[in-house]
PDB file of C-alpha atoms in Angstrom:
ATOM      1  CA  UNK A1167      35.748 -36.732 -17.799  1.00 96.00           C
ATOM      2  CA  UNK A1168      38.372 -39.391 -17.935  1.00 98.00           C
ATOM      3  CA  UNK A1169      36.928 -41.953 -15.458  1.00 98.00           C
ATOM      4  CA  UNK A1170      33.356 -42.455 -14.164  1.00 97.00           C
ATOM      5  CA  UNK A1171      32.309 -44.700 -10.913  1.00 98.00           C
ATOM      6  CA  UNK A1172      28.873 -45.591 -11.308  1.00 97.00           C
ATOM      7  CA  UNK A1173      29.392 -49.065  -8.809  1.00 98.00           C
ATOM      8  CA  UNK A1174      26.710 -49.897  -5.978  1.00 98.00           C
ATOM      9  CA  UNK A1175      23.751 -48.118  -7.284  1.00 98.00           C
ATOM     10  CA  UNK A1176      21.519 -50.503  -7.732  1.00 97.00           C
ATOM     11  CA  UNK A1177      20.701 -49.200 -11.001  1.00 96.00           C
ATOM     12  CA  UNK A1178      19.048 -51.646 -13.160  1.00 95.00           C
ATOM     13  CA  UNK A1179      19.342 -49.831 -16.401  1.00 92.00           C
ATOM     14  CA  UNK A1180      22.473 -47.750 -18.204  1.00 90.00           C
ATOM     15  CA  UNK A1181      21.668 -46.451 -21.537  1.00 84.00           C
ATOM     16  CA  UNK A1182      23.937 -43.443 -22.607  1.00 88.00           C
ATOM     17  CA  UNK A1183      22.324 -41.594 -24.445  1.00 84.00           C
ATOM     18  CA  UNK A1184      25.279 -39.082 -24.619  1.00 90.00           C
ATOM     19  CA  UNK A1185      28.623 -39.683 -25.350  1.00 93.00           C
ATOM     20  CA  UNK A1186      31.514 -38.793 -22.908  1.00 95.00           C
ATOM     21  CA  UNK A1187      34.184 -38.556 -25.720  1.00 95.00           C
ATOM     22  CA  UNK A1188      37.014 -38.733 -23.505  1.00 97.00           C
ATOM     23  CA  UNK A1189      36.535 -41.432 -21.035  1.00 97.00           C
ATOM     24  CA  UNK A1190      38.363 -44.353 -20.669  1.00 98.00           C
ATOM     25  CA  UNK A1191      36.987 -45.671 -17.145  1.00 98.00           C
ATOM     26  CA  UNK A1192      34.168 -46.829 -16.877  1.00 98.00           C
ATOM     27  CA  UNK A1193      32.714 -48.526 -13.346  1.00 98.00           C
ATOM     28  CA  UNK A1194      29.268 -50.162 -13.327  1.00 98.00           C
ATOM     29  CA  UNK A1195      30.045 -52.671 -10.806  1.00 98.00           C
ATOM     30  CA  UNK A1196      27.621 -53.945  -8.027  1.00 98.00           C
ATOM     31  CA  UNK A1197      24.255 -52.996  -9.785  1.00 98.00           C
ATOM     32  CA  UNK A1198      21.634 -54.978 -11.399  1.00 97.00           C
ATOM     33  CA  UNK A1199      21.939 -54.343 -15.044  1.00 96.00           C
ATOM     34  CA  UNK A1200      20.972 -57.099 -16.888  1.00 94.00           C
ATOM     35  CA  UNK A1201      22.219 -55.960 -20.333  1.00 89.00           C
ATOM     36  CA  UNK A1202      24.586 -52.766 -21.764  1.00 88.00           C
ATOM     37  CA  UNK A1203      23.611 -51.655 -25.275  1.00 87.00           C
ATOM     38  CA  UNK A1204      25.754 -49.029 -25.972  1.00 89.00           C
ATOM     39  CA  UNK A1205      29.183 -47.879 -24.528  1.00 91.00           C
ATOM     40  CA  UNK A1206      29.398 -44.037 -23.639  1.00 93.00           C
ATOM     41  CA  UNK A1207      33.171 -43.726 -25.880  1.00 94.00           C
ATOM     42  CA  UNK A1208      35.388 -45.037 -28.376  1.00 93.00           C
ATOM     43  CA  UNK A1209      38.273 -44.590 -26.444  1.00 96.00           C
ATOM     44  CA  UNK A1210      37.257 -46.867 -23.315  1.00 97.00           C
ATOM     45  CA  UNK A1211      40.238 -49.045 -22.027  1.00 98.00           C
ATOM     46  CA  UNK A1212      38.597 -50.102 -18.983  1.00 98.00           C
ATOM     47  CA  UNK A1213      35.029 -51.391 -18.471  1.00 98.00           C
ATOM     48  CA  UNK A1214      33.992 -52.921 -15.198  1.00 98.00           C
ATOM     49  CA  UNK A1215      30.488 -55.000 -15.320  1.00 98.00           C
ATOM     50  CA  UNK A1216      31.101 -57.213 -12.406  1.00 98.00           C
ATOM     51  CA  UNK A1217      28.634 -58.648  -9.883  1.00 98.00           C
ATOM     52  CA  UNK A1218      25.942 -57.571 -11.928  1.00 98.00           C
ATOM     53  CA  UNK A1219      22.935 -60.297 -13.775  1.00 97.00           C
ATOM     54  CA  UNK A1220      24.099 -59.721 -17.301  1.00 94.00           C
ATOM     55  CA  UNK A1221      23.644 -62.580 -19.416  1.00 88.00           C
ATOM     56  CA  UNK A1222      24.697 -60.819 -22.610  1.00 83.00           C
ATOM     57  CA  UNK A1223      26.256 -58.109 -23.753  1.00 86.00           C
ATOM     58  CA  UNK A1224      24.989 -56.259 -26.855  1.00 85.00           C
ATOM     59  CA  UNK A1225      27.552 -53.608 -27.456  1.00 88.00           C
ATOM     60  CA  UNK A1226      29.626 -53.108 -30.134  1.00 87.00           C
ATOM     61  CA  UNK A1227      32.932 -53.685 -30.207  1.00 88.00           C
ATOM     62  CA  UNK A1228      35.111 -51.014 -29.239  1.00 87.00           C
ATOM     63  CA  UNK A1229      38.766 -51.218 -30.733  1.00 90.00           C
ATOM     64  CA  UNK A1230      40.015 -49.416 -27.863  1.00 96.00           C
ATOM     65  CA  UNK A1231      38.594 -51.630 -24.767  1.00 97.00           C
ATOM     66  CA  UNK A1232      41.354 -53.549 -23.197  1.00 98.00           C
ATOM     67  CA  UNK A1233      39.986 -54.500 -20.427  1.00 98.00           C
ATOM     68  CA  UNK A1234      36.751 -55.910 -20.000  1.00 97.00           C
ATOM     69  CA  UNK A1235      35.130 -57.592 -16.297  1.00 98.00           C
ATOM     70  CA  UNK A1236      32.005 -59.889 -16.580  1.00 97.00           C
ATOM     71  CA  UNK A1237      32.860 -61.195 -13.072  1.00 98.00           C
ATOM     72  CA  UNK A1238      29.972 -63.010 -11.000  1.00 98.00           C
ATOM     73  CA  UNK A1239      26.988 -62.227 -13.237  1.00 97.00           C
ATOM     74  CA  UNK A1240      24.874 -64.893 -15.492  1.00 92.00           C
ATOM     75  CA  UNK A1241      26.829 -65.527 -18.538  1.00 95.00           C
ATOM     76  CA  UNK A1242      26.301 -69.488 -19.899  1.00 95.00           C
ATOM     77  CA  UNK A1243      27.707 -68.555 -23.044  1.00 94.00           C
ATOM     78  CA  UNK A1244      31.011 -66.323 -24.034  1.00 94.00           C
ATOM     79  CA  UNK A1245      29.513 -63.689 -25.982  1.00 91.00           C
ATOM     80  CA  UNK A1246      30.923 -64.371 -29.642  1.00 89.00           C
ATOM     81  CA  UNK A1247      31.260 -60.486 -30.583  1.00 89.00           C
ATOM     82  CA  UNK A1248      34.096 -60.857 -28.014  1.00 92.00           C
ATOM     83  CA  UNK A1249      36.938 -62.164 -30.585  1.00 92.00           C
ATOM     84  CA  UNK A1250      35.884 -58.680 -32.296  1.00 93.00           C
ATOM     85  CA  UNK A1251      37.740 -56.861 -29.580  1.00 94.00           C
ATOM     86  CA  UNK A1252      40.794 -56.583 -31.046  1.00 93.00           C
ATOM     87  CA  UNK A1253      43.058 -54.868 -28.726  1.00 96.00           C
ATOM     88  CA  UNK A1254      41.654 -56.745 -25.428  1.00 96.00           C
ATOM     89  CA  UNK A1255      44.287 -57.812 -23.457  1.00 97.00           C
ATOM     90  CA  UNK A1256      42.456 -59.144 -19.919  1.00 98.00           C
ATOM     91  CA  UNK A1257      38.962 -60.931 -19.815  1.00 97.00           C
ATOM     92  CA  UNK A1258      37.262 -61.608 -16.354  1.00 98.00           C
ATOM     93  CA  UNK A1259      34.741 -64.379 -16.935  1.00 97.00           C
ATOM     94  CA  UNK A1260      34.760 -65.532 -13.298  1.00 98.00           C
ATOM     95  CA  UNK A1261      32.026 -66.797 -11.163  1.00 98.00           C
ATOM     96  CA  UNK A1262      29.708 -66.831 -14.496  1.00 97.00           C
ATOM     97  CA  UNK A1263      27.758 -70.303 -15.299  1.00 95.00           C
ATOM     98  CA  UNK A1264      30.293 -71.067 -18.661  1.00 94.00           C
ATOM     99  CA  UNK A1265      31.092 -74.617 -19.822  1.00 91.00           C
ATOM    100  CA  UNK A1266      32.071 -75.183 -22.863  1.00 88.00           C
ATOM    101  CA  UNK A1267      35.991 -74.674 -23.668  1.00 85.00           C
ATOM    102  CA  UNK A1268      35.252 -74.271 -27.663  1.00 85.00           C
ATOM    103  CA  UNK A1269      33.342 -71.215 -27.258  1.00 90.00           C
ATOM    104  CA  UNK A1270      37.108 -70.114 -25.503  1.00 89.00           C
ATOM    105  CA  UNK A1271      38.972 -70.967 -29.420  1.00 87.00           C
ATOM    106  CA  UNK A1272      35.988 -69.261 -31.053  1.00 90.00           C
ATOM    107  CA  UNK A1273      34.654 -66.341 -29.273  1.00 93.00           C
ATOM    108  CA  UNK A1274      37.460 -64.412 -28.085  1.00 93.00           C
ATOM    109  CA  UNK A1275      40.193 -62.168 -29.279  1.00 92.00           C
ATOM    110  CA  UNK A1276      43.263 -64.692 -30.271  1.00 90.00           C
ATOM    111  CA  UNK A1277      45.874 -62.307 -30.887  1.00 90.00           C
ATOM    112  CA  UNK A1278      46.826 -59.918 -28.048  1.00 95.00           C
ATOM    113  CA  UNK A1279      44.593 -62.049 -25.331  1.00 96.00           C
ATOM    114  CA  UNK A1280      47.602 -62.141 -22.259  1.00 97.00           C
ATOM    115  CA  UNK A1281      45.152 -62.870 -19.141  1.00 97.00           C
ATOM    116  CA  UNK A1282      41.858 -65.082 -19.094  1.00 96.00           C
ATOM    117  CA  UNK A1283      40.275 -65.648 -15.862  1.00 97.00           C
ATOM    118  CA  UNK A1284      37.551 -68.734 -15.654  1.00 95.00           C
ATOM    119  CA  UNK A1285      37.649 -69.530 -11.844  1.00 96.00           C
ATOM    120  CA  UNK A1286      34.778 -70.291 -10.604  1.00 96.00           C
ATOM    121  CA  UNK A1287      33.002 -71.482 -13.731  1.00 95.00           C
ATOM    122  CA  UNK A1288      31.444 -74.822 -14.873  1.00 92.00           C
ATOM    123  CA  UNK A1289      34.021 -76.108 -16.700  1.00 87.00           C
ATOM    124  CA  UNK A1290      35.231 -80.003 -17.032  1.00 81.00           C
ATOM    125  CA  UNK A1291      37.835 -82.426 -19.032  1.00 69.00           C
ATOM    126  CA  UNK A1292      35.269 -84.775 -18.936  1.00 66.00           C
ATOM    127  CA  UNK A1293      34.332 -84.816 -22.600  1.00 52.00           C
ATOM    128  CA  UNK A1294      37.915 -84.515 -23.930  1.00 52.00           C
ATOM    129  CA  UNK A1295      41.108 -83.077 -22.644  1.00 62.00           C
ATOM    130  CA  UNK A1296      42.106 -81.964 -26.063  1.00 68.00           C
ATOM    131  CA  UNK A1297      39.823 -79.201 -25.775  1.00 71.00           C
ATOM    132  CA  UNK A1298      41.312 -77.871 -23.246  1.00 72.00           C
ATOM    133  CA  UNK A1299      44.344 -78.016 -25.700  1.00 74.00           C
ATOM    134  CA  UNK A1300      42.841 -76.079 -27.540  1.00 73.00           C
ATOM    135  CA  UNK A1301      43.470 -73.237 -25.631  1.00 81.00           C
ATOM    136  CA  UNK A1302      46.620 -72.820 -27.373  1.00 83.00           C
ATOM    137  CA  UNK A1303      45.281 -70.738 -29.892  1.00 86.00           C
ATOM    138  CA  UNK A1304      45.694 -67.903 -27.701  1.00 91.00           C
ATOM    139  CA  UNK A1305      48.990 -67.046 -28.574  1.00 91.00           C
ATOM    140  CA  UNK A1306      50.011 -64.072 -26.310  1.00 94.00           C
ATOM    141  CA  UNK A1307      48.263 -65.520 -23.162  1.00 94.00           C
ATOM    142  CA  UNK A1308      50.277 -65.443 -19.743  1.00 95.00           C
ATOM    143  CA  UNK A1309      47.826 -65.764 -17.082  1.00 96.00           C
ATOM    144  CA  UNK A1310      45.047 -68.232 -17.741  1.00 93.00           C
ATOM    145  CA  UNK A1311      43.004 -68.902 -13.954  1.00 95.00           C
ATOM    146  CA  UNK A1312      40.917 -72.119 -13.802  1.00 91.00           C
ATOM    147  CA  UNK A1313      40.677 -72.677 -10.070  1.00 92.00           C
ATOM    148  CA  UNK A1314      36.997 -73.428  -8.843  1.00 93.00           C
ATOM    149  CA  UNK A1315      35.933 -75.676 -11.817  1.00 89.00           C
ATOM    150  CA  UNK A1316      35.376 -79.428 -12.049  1.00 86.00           C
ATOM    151  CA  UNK A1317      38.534 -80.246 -13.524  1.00 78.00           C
ATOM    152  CA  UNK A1318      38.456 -83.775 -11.762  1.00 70.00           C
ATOM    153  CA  UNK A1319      40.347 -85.420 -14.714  1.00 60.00           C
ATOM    154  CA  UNK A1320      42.483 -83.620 -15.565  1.00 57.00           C
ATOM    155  CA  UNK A1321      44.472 -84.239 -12.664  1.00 53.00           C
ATOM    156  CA  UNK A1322      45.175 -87.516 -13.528  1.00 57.00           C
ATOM    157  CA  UNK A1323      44.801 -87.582 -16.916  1.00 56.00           C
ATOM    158  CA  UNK A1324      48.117 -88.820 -18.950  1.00 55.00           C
ATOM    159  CA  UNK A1325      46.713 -87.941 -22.153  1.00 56.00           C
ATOM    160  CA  UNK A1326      47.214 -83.723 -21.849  1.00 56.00           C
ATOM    161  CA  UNK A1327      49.955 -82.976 -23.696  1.00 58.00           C
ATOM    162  CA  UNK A1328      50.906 -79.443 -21.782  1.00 56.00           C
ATOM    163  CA  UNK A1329      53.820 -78.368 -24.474  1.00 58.00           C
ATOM    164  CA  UNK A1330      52.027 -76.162 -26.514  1.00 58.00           C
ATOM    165  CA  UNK A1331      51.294 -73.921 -23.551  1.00 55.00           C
ATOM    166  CA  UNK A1332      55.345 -73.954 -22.581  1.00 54.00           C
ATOM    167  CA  UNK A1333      57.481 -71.222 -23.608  1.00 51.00           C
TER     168      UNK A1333
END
């Protein structure tokens, strides 16, 4: 079993109690799962946990995920275990309740990171525009999505410096 569509069915709990060796698709999409303890395999590239209520994830980190959707569920925090994922390439955080642009420099994967999406999140320059700076760090990044968020300064702010994110 290479790929496994568990979306829309309502299930509120998902604890695998057996391992499926060879997946590397995994679909949980659409339920109401408010927390995943353990992944079903070690070779996972893609996890889908979108429109769910998670609020944390409790999983360890799998060197193998790549892909990883937290999409529309209750996340106020980026889980820190996150920069642990070392070969994740694309991070959906959308529609979540996140805020704070340090947790970005701290919590997740610097070093092969190449898409971030934050639409739809809680996020504002209003404390300092360096820290949105400070999304340098992510070295690889090519697609970073902030549309929906308060960003009422930065607009027109003078004090962003936007060189470090230019090729």
């Amino acid at each position: 079993l290479i790929t496994l569509n568990l979306s829309k069915n309502r299930l509120q709990e998902c604890d695998f109690e057996q391992e499926l060796p060879n997946l590397q698709f995994l679909d949980l999409s659409f339920n109401e799962l408010e927390r995943l303890s353990k992944l079903p395999s070690k070779k996972l590239l893609h996890l889908n946990l979108s429109n769910n209520r998670i609020e944390s994830i409790d999983f360890e980190p799998h060197l193998s995920l790549q892909h990883l959707d937290l999409s529309n569920n209750g996340l106020e925090n980026i889980p820190s275990h996150l920069s642990s994922f070392k070969n994740l390439k694309e991070i959906i955080l959308s529609e979540n309740l996140l805020h704070d642009f340090q947790e970005i420099q701290t919590n997740l994967p610097k070093a092969v990171l190449t898409t971030l999406r934050l639409d739809g999140n809680r996020y504002d320059c209003k404390s300092s525009l360096i820290e949105l700076q400070s999304l340098a760090c992510l070295v690889c990044l090519e697609i970073l999505d902030l549309g929906g968020n308060p960003l009422e300064d930065f607009a027109t702010s003078k004090n962003i410096d936007l060189r470090p994110f230019l090729l």
